[in-house]
mmCIF file of C-alpha atoms and ligand atoms in Angstrom:
data_model
loop_
_atom_site.group_PDB
_atom_site.id
_atom_site.type_symbol
_atom_site.label_atom_id
_atom_site.label_comp_id
_atom_site.label_asym_id
_atom_site.label_seq_id
_atom_site.Cartn_x
_atom_site.Cartn_y
_atom_site.Cartn_z
ATOM 1 C CA MET A 17 158.500 47.954 45.397
ATOM 2 C CA THR A 18 156.207 50.935 45.554
ATOM 3 C CA ARG A 19 156.366 54.100 43.457
ATOM 4 C CA HIS A 20 154.231 57.085 44.308
ATOM 5 C CA ILE A 21 153.554 58.716 41.038
ATOM 6 C CA ASN A 22 151.810 61.818 42.115
ATOM 7 C CA ASN A 23 151.209 63.540 45.387
ATOM 8 C CA HIS A 24 147.573 63.115 46.153
ATOM 9 C CA SER A 25 145.184 64.010 48.948
ATOM 10 C CA ASN A 26 145.018 60.799 50.904
ATOM 11 C CA ASP A 27 141.817 60.333 52.827
ATOM 12 C CA ASP A 28 143.860 59.883 55.897
ATOM 13 C CA ALA A 29 143.416 63.550 56.508
ATOM 14 C CA LYS A 30 139.608 63.388 56.517
ATOM 15 C CA HIS A 31 137.501 63.368 59.605
ATOM 16 C CA SER A 32 140.488 64.269 61.762
ATOM 17 C CA ASP A 33 140.967 67.020 64.330
ATOM 18 C CA LEU A 34 144.751 66.926 64.016
ATOM 19 C CA SER A 35 147.029 69.545 62.425
ATOM 20 C CA PRO A 36 148.559 68.701 59.035
ATOM 21 C CA GLN A 37 151.899 67.915 60.701
ATOM 22 C CA GLU A 38 150.232 65.661 63.260
ATOM 23 C CA GLN A 39 148.306 64.003 60.529
ATOM 24 C CA GLN A 40 151.460 63.352 58.553
ATOM 25 C CA GLY A 41 152.818 61.671 61.704
ATOM 26 C CA GLU A 42 149.735 59.526 61.935
ATOM 27 C CA VAL A 43 150.161 58.505 58.285
ATOM 28 C CA VAL A 44 153.743 57.429 58.883
ATOM 29 C CA LEU A 45 152.670 55.605 62.031
ATOM 30 C CA HIS A 46 149.827 53.869 60.250
ATOM 31 C CA GLN A 47 152.106 52.718 57.387
ATOM 32 C CA SER A 48 154.558 51.131 59.773
ATOM 33 C CA LEU A 49 151.644 49.168 61.226
ATOM 34 C CA ARG A 50 150.329 48.041 57.911
ATOM 35 C CA PRO A 51 150.283 44.292 57.212
ATOM 36 C CA ASN A 52 152.215 43.453 53.976
ATOM 37 C CA SER A 53 151.034 39.922 53.343
ATOM 38 C CA PHE A 54 147.945 37.804 53.401
ATOM 39 C CA GLU A 55 149.490 36.020 56.422
ATOM 40 C CA SER A 56 149.641 39.191 58.511
ATOM 41 C CA TYR A 57 146.338 40.645 57.372
ATOM 42 C CA ILE A 58 143.625 40.345 59.993
ATOM 43 C CA GLY A 59 139.888 40.216 59.100
ATOM 44 C CA GLN A 60 137.799 40.437 55.864
ATOM 45 C CA ASP A 61 138.154 36.624 55.773
ATOM 46 C CA GLU A 62 136.002 35.829 52.821
ATOM 47 C CA LEU A 63 137.546 38.581 50.689
ATOM 48 C CA ILE A 64 141.108 37.538 51.565
ATOM 49 C CA ALA A 65 140.299 33.892 50.810
ATOM 50 C CA ASN A 66 139.041 34.936 47.340
ATOM 51 C CA LEU A 67 142.073 37.146 46.685
ATOM 52 C CA LYS A 68 144.414 34.336 47.603
ATOM 53 C CA VAL A 69 142.843 32.126 44.936
ATOM 54 C CA PHE A 70 142.907 34.908 42.503
ATOM 55 C CA VAL A 71 146.659 35.632 42.985
ATOM 56 C CA ARG A 72 147.501 31.964 42.958
ATOM 57 C CA ALA A 73 145.642 31.413 39.703
ATOM 58 C CA ALA A 74 147.237 34.402 38.042
ATOM 59 C CA LYS A 75 150.730 33.220 39.185
ATOM 60 C CA LYS A 76 149.929 29.688 37.854
ATOM 61 C CA ARG A 77 148.925 31.075 34.491
ATOM 62 C CA LYS A 78 151.908 33.427 34.560
ATOM 63 C CA GLN A 79 149.559 36.346 33.903
ATOM 64 C CA ALA A 80 148.923 39.760 35.458
ATOM 65 C CA LEU A 81 146.038 39.815 37.914
ATOM 66 C CA ASP A 82 142.670 40.902 36.565
ATOM 67 C CA HIS A 83 141.684 44.445 37.444
ATOM 68 C CA VAL A 84 140.269 44.807 41.020
ATOM 69 C CA LEU A 85 137.894 47.376 42.445
ATOM 70 C CA LEU A 86 138.132 47.877 46.224
ATOM 71 C CA ALA A 87 135.103 49.668 47.801
ATOM 72 C CA GLY A 88 134.394 50.674 51.361
ATOM 73 C CA PRO A 89 134.463 53.532 53.883
ATOM 74 C CA PRO A 90 137.799 55.314 54.568
ATOM 75 C CA GLY A 91 140.342 53.760 56.913
ATOM 76 C CA LEU A 92 139.412 50.107 56.384
ATOM 77 C CA GLY A 93 142.547 49.256 54.415
ATOM 78 C CA LYS A 94 141.921 49.712 50.700
ATOM 79 C CA THR A 95 145.394 51.061 50.165
ATOM 80 C CA THR A 96 146.840 48.415 52.525
ATOM 81 C CA LEU A 97 145.171 45.727 50.498
ATOM 82 C CA ALA A 98 146.564 47.087 47.265
ATOM 83 C CA HIS A 99 150.110 46.916 48.745
ATOM 84 C CA VAL A 100 149.385 43.359 50.009
ATOM 85 C CA LEU A 101 148.120 42.260 46.630
ATOM 86 C CA ALA A 102 151.155 43.704 44.798
ATOM 87 C CA GLU A 103 153.454 42.178 47.357
ATOM 88 C CA GLU A 104 151.863 38.736 47.033
ATOM 89 C CA ALA A 105 151.874 38.925 43.249
ATOM 90 C CA LYS A 106 155.511 39.993 43.428
ATOM 91 C CA ALA A 107 154.603 43.018 41.313
ATOM 92 C CA THR A 108 155.715 46.588 41.394
ATOM 93 C CA LEU A 109 153.108 48.939 42.726
ATOM 94 C CA HIS A 110 152.498 52.455 41.360
ATOM 95 C CA THR A 111 150.132 54.624 43.417
ATOM 96 C CA THR A 112 148.095 57.634 42.412
ATOM 97 C CA SER A 113 144.638 59.050 42.829
ATOM 98 C CA GLY A 114 141.712 60.105 40.621
ATOM 99 C CA PRO A 115 142.024 63.883 41.280
ATOM 100 C CA ALA A 116 145.825 63.730 40.564
ATOM 101 C CA ILE A 117 145.204 62.458 37.010
ATOM 102 C CA ASP A 118 143.793 65.816 35.948
ATOM 103 C CA HIS A 119 144.232 65.366 32.162
ATOM 104 C CA LYS A 120 144.751 62.752 29.528
ATOM 105 C CA GLY A 121 148.546 63.471 29.325
ATOM 106 C CA VAL A 122 149.049 62.507 32.966
ATOM 107 C CA LEU A 123 147.244 59.243 32.330
ATOM 108 C CA ALA A 124 149.368 58.610 29.190
ATOM 109 C CA SER A 125 152.592 59.124 31.080
ATOM 110 C CA LEU A 126 151.391 56.898 33.911
ATOM 111 C CA LEU A 127 150.374 54.090 31.665
ATOM 112 C CA THR A 128 153.442 54.229 29.378
ATOM 113 C CA SER A 129 155.819 53.985 32.418
ATOM 114 C CA LEU A 130 154.342 50.627 33.499
ATOM 115 C CA ASN A 131 156.077 47.310 32.955
ATOM 116 C CA GLU A 132 154.611 43.956 32.325
ATOM 117 C CA GLY A 133 152.714 42.686 35.409
ATOM 118 C CA ASP A 134 152.944 45.978 37.336
ATOM 119 C CA VAL A 135 150.039 47.150 39.509
ATOM 120 C CA LEU A 136 148.627 50.607 39.127
ATOM 121 C CA PHE A 137 146.644 51.742 42.182
ATOM 122 C CA ILE A 138 144.158 54.553 41.691
ATOM 123 C CA ASP A 139 142.701 55.842 44.908
ATOM 124 C CA GLU A 140 139.368 57.766 44.815
ATOM 125 C CA ILE A 141 138.829 56.429 41.320
ATOM 126 C CA HIS A 142 135.272 57.816 41.307
ATOM 127 C CA ARG A 143 136.842 61.243 40.988
ATOM 128 C CA LEU A 144 138.382 60.736 37.568
ATOM 129 C CA SER A 145 137.183 63.182 34.869
ATOM 130 C CA ALA A 146 135.065 61.838 32.052
ATOM 131 C CA VAL A 147 137.803 62.382 29.507
ATOM 132 C CA VAL A 148 140.403 60.511 31.519
ATOM 133 C CA GLU A 149 137.998 57.708 32.289
ATOM 134 C CA GLU A 150 137.112 57.193 28.623
ATOM 135 C CA ASN A 151 140.796 56.882 27.863
ATOM 136 C CA LEU A 152 141.173 54.362 30.588
ATOM 137 C CA TYR A 153 138.706 51.918 28.985
ATOM 138 C CA PRO A 154 140.885 50.740 26.077
ATOM 139 C CA ALA A 155 143.953 50.591 28.410
ATOM 140 C CA MET A 156 142.007 48.273 30.821
ATOM 141 C CA GLU A 157 140.337 46.168 28.189
ATOM 142 C CA ASP A 158 142.789 45.921 25.288
ATOM 143 C CA PHE A 159 146.016 47.280 26.890
ATOM 144 C CA ARG A 160 146.227 50.107 24.370
ATOM 145 C CA PHE A 161 146.173 53.846 24.520
ATOM 146 C CA ASP A 162 145.112 56.180 21.752
ATOM 147 C CA LEU A 163 147.157 59.371 21.421
ATOM 148 C CA PHE A 164 146.715 62.302 19.091
ATOM 149 C CA VAL A 165 150.050 63.731 17.862
ATOM 150 C CA GLY A 166 150.124 67.229 16.371
ATOM 151 C CA ASP A 167 147.362 69.827 15.887
ATOM 152 C CA GLY A 168 144.608 70.685 13.458
ATOM 153 C CA PRO A 169 144.704 69.084 10.040
ATOM 154 C CA TYR A 170 148.065 67.456 10.736
ATOM 155 C CA ALA A 171 146.871 65.677 13.842
ATOM 156 C CA LYS A 172 147.529 61.912 13.698
ATOM 157 C CA ALA A 173 146.057 59.206 15.802
ATOM 158 C CA VAL A 174 148.787 56.895 17.223
ATOM 159 C CA THR A 175 147.906 53.707 19.167
ATOM 160 C CA MET A 176 150.355 52.716 21.784
ATOM 161 C CA ASN A 177 150.447 49.138 23.028
ATOM 162 C CA LEU A 178 150.742 48.847 26.727
ATOM 163 C CA PRO A 179 152.187 46.070 28.886
ATOM 164 C CA ARG A 180 149.635 43.776 30.587
ATOM 165 C CA PHE A 181 149.152 45.539 33.921
ATOM 166 C CA THR A 182 146.674 45.296 36.808
ATOM 167 C CA LEU A 183 144.544 48.211 37.704
ATOM 168 C CA ILE A 184 143.457 48.435 41.390
ATOM 169 C CA GLY A 185 140.846 51.103 41.885
ATOM 170 C CA ALA A 186 139.670 52.185 45.341
ATOM 171 C CA THR A 187 136.497 54.081 46.122
ATOM 172 C CA THR A 188 134.405 55.165 49.092
ATOM 173 C CA ARG A 189 131.489 55.672 46.645
ATOM 174 C CA VAL A 190 130.930 52.723 44.484
ATOM 175 C CA GLY A 191 127.588 54.198 43.388
ATOM 176 C CA MET A 192 129.330 57.101 41.822
ATOM 177 C CA LEU A 193 131.249 54.876 39.342
ATOM 178 C CA THR A 194 129.875 54.798 35.791
ATOM 179 C CA GLY A 195 128.612 51.451 34.573
ATOM 180 C CA PRO A 196 131.370 51.115 31.937
ATOM 181 C CA LEU A 197 134.172 51.651 34.380
ATOM 182 C CA TYR A 198 132.577 49.418 37.057
ATOM 183 C CA ASN A 199 132.164 46.615 34.491
ATOM 184 C CA ARG A 200 135.733 46.712 33.408
ATOM 185 C CA PHE A 201 136.920 45.423 36.714
ATOM 186 C CA GLY A 202 137.115 41.704 36.869
ATOM 187 C CA PHE A 203 136.758 41.536 40.569
ATOM 188 C CA HIS A 204 134.609 43.727 42.845
ATOM 189 C CA ALA A 205 135.626 43.713 46.463
ATOM 190 C CA GLN A 206 133.658 45.260 49.228
ATOM 191 C CA ILE A 207 135.580 45.963 52.421
ATOM 192 C CA HIS A 208 133.380 45.952 55.588
ATOM 193 C CA TYR A 209 133.804 47.431 58.981
ATOM 194 C CA TYR A 210 135.810 45.021 61.142
ATOM 195 C CA ASN A 211 134.056 43.100 63.928
ATOM 196 C CA ASP A 212 135.057 43.317 67.570
ATOM 197 C CA HIS A 213 137.101 40.146 67.404
ATOM 198 C CA ASP A 214 139.188 41.305 64.447
ATOM 199 C CA MET A 215 139.525 44.851 65.888
ATOM 200 C CA ILE A 216 141.027 43.308 69.123
ATOM 201 C CA ALA A 217 143.520 41.287 67.115
ATOM 202 C CA ILE A 218 144.471 44.405 65.151
ATOM 203 C CA VAL A 219 145.000 46.523 68.232
ATOM 204 C CA LYS A 220 146.992 43.711 69.803
ATOM 205 C CA ARG A 221 149.227 43.376 66.765
ATOM 206 C CA SER A 222 149.818 47.121 66.541
ATOM 207 C CA ALA A 223 150.614 47.332 70.291
ATOM 208 C CA GLN A 224 153.138 44.527 69.828
ATOM 209 C CA ILE A 225 154.894 46.211 66.906
ATOM 210 C CA LEU A 226 155.009 49.495 68.944
ATOM 211 C CA LYS A 227 156.287 47.428 71.905
ATOM 212 C CA LEU A 228 153.603 48.844 74.199
ATOM 213 C CA GLU A 229 152.867 47.375 77.585
ATOM 214 C CA ILE A 230 149.015 46.943 77.413
ATOM 215 C CA GLU A 231 146.455 44.911 79.331
ATOM 216 C CA ASP A 232 143.929 42.897 77.500
ATOM 217 C CA GLU A 233 141.181 45.153 78.861
ATOM 218 C CA GLY A 234 142.971 48.111 77.505
ATOM 219 C CA VAL A 235 143.128 46.474 74.107
ATOM 220 C CA GLN A 236 139.352 45.825 74.282
ATOM 221 C CA GLU A 237 138.590 49.367 75.300
ATOM 222 C CA ILE A 238 140.411 50.836 72.298
ATOM 223 C CA ALA A 239 139.057 48.146 69.966
ATOM 224 C CA ARG A 240 135.454 48.839 71.043
ATOM 225 C CA ARG A 241 135.760 52.589 70.500
ATOM 226 C CA SER A 242 137.437 52.495 67.042
ATOM 227 C CA ARG A 243 134.378 52.370 64.846
ATOM 228 C CA GLY A 244 135.488 49.048 63.298
ATOM 229 C CA THR A 245 138.256 50.961 61.536
ATOM 230 C CA PRO A 246 141.962 50.035 61.874
ATOM 231 C CA ARG A 247 143.167 53.508 60.907
ATOM 232 C CA ILE A 248 141.189 54.953 63.870
ATOM 233 C CA SER A 249 142.368 52.216 66.248
ATOM 234 C CA ASN A 250 146.016 52.851 65.288
ATOM 235 C CA ARG A 251 145.509 56.590 65.889
ATOM 236 C CA LEU A 252 143.765 56.097 69.251
ATOM 237 C CA LEU A 253 146.415 53.598 70.396
ATOM 238 C CA ASN A 254 148.991 56.275 69.864
ATOM 239 C CA ARG A 255 147.023 58.906 71.771
ATOM 240 C CA VAL A 256 146.331 56.495 74.624
ATOM 241 C CA ARG A 257 149.975 55.742 74.806
ATOM 242 C CA ASP A 258 150.633 59.415 75.459
ATOM 243 C CA PHE A 259 148.366 59.313 78.542
ATOM 244 C CA ALA A 260 149.881 55.986 79.640
ATOM 245 C CA ASP A 261 153.393 57.467 79.419
ATOM 246 C CA VAL A 262 152.521 60.568 81.343
ATOM 247 C CA ASP A 263 150.115 59.160 83.944
ATOM 248 C CA ASN A 264 150.863 55.343 84.261
ATOM 249 C CA GLU A 265 154.538 54.687 83.542
ATOM 250 C CA GLY A 266 153.685 53.506 80.099
ATOM 251 C CA LEU A 267 151.238 50.835 81.069
ATOM 252 C CA VAL A 268 147.967 50.887 79.038
ATOM 253 C CA SER A 269 145.321 49.687 81.451
ATOM 254 C CA LYS A 270 141.527 49.740 80.855
ATOM 255 C CA THR A 271 141.287 52.797 83.172
ATOM 256 C CA ILE A 272 143.908 54.732 81.322
ATOM 257 C CA ALA A 273 142.513 53.815 77.896
ATOM 258 C CA ALA A 274 138.954 54.808 79.031
ATOM 259 C CA LYS A 275 140.179 58.062 80.527
ATOM 260 C CA ALA A 276 142.178 59.000 77.410
ATOM 261 C CA LEU A 277 139.411 58.228 75.053
ATOM 262 C CA ASP A 278 136.844 60.111 77.129
ATOM 263 C CA ARG A 279 139.124 63.090 77.048
ATOM 264 C CA LEU A 280 139.363 62.793 73.308
ATOM 265 C CA GLY A 281 135.568 63.051 73.125
ATOM 266 C CA ILE A 282 135.141 59.394 71.915
ATOM 267 C CA ASP A 283 132.317 57.702 73.801
ATOM 268 C CA HIS A 284 131.952 54.087 74.917
ATOM 269 C CA VAL A 285 130.628 52.956 71.522
ATOM 270 C CA GLY A 286 133.176 54.968 69.499
ATOM 271 C CA LEU A 287 131.052 57.899 68.508
ATOM 272 C CA ASP A 288 132.942 61.223 68.345
ATOM 273 C CA LEU A 289 131.804 64.793 68.635
ATOM 274 C CA LEU A 290 130.706 65.019 65.000
ATOM 275 C CA ASP A 291 128.680 61.742 65.185
ATOM 276 C CA ARG A 292 126.902 62.934 68.334
ATOM 277 C CA ARG A 293 126.211 66.380 66.796
ATOM 278 C CA TYR A 294 124.730 64.647 63.768
ATOM 279 C CA LEU A 295 122.438 62.459 65.987
ATOM 280 C CA THR A 296 121.491 65.341 68.272
ATOM 281 C CA ILE A 297 120.520 67.598 65.403
ATOM 282 C CA LEU A 298 118.567 64.809 63.720
ATOM 283 C CA ALA A 299 116.754 63.805 66.910
ATOM 284 C CA GLU A 300 116.024 67.153 68.487
ATOM 285 C CA GLN A 301 116.068 69.861 65.819
ATOM 286 C CA PHE A 302 114.340 67.716 63.200
ATOM 287 C CA GLN A 303 112.264 65.474 65.590
ATOM 288 C CA GLY A 304 113.997 62.375 64.309
ATOM 289 C CA GLY A 305 113.518 63.067 60.582
ATOM 290 C CA PRO A 306 113.135 62.237 57.735
ATOM 291 C CA VAL A 307 115.695 64.863 56.811
ATOM 292 C CA GLY A 308 117.445 65.145 53.380
ATOM 293 C CA VAL A 309 121.287 64.941 53.392
ATOM 294 C CA GLU A 310 121.540 68.515 52.120
ATOM 295 C CA THR A 311 119.696 69.878 55.155
ATOM 296 C CA MET A 312 121.886 67.767 57.487
ATOM 297 C CA VAL A 313 125.059 69.050 55.793
ATOM 298 C CA ALA A 314 123.871 72.652 56.153
ATOM 299 C CA ALA A 315 122.781 72.225 59.792
ATOM 300 C CA LEU A 316 126.197 70.754 60.714
ATOM 301 C CA SER A 317 128.288 73.140 58.509
ATOM 302 C CA GLU A 318 130.432 70.251 57.572
ATOM 303 C CA ASP A 319 131.895 68.850 54.412
ATOM 304 C CA ARG A 320 129.305 66.777 52.560
ATOM 305 C CA GLY A 321 131.876 64.063 51.723
ATOM 306 C CA THR A 322 132.747 63.603 55.415
ATOM 307 C CA ILE A 323 129.109 63.286 56.333
ATOM 308 C CA GLU A 324 128.246 60.895 53.511
ATOM 309 C CA ASP A 325 131.433 58.774 53.451
ATOM 310 C CA VAL A 326 132.455 58.694 57.097
ATOM 311 C CA VAL A 327 129.686 59.646 59.571
ATOM 312 C CA GLU A 328 126.645 58.173 57.958
ATOM 313 C CA PRO A 329 127.936 54.759 56.850
ATOM 314 C CA PHE A 330 128.936 53.923 60.478
ATOM 315 C CA LEU A 331 125.719 55.256 62.004
ATOM 316 C CA LEU A 332 123.700 53.181 59.470
ATOM 317 C CA GLN A 333 125.756 50.061 60.040
ATOM 318 C CA GLN A 334 125.326 50.377 63.841
ATOM 319 C CA GLY A 335 121.575 50.957 63.599
ATOM 320 C CA PHE A 336 121.562 54.592 64.891
ATOM 321 C CA ILE A 337 119.915 55.915 61.742
ATOM 322 C CA ALA A 338 118.148 54.513 58.651
ATOM 323 C CA ARG A 339 117.908 55.869 55.095
ATOM 324 C CA THR A 340 114.468 56.210 53.653
ATOM 325 C CA ALA A 341 113.216 57.632 50.300
ATOM 326 C CA ARG A 342 112.454 60.851 52.124
ATOM 327 C CA GLY A 343 115.688 61.199 54.019
ATOM 328 C CA ARG A 344 117.510 60.047 57.160
ATOM 329 C CA VAL A 345 115.574 59.036 60.215
ATOM 330 C CA ALA A 346 116.770 58.511 63.813
ATOM 331 C CA LEU A 347 116.127 55.078 65.174
ATOM 332 C CA ASP A 348 115.344 54.172 68.802
ATOM 333 C CA LYS A 349 118.993 53.395 69.457
ATOM 334 C CA THR A 350 119.787 57.118 68.934
ATOM 335 C CA LEU A 351 117.241 58.211 71.482
ATOM 336 C CA LEU A 352 118.534 55.745 73.998
ATOM 337 C CA HIS A 353 122.162 56.711 73.330
ATOM 338 C CA LEU A 354 121.501 60.425 73.756
ATOM 339 C CA GLY A 355 119.416 59.732 76.860
ATOM 340 C CA LEU A 356 116.246 61.112 75.194
ATOM 341 C CA LYS A 357 114.271 57.997 75.894
HETATM 342 N N1 LIG B 429 146.578 47.220 60.511
HETATM 343 C C1 LIG B 429 145.683 47.907 59.843
HETATM 344 N N2 LIG B 429 144.831 47.077 59.236
HETATM 345 C C2 LIG B 429 145.200 45.829 59.548
HETATM 346 C C3 LIG B 429 144.698 44.575 59.224
HETATM 347 N N3 LIG B 429 143.659 44.366 58.493
HETATM 348 N N4 LIG B 429 145.380 43.508 59.704
HETATM 349 C C4 LIG B 429 146.358 43.651 60.494
HETATM 350 N N5 LIG B 429 146.892 44.793 60.826
HETATM 351 C C5 LIG B 429 146.294 45.881 60.370
#
């Protein structure tokens, strides 16, 4: 069972050129495609193998799972994995986010509504305020929460005992977590971009669920252009399906997929308009760098979070750019890709 405790800004909305209504549609679509068990989860093999042991051991000891920190770029399945973990542990999942817990009282009401063994998922956990974070420490460590009742000289400290619960924190910025918070998680999981093989399997699975008629080469085309990110492949699959319905009687062929993705501004390696603007500015305006992130953000007039969490991690991972002490530099691959070499 899942309970959404607070509305929160899901990072589904980031790095998207869709209207809020369309984005909501994409969120619903993505949720219906989410795996809900280890069995149906594709990729992240080592991590999943470890999590399986971890869940089995907790079950054997009849204990709540230890707290888990999930780190990685947006769209790789941190929320999905929290659902899978709760499902596998047969626990009730409560979801919220760092910015939604805007004062200590919100945290108190969240924690005191938990039952033994429940899972509390906090997305964007690096965005908790210092006060909220400090109050989370005793809850994580000793399953207690200190409340002050009353005001001034009559104020009294009351300690509340909490049930043993599991905290799953998710972050795109593991470096922004304080040491004390980071160290209170018993398991640190890094989610990586999916390789081509896994992306192909994910697109195939989604197409099957959506009952799409799709050729293997159509699957490959979408998988290759999805930046190793299931959320993107699910969105692109839906867009490609529109073109297939209108132009090809619903059949997703390689040609239809390529045509649709070209028209959406996504090139043959999955870079979109913003990625290419980033690379062009770095290569041409700044002669390949090094350029500080502030300068890049100003030159692009884009949100810093999008640049740092979404654009750069993929360009780094793919070897288009490198990070040096003096800033970002363009690598040869960028010059080749942009046709400058
Ligand atoms: N859909 C989104 N992410 C997935 C994954 N890791 N495995 C299977 N289907 C998915």
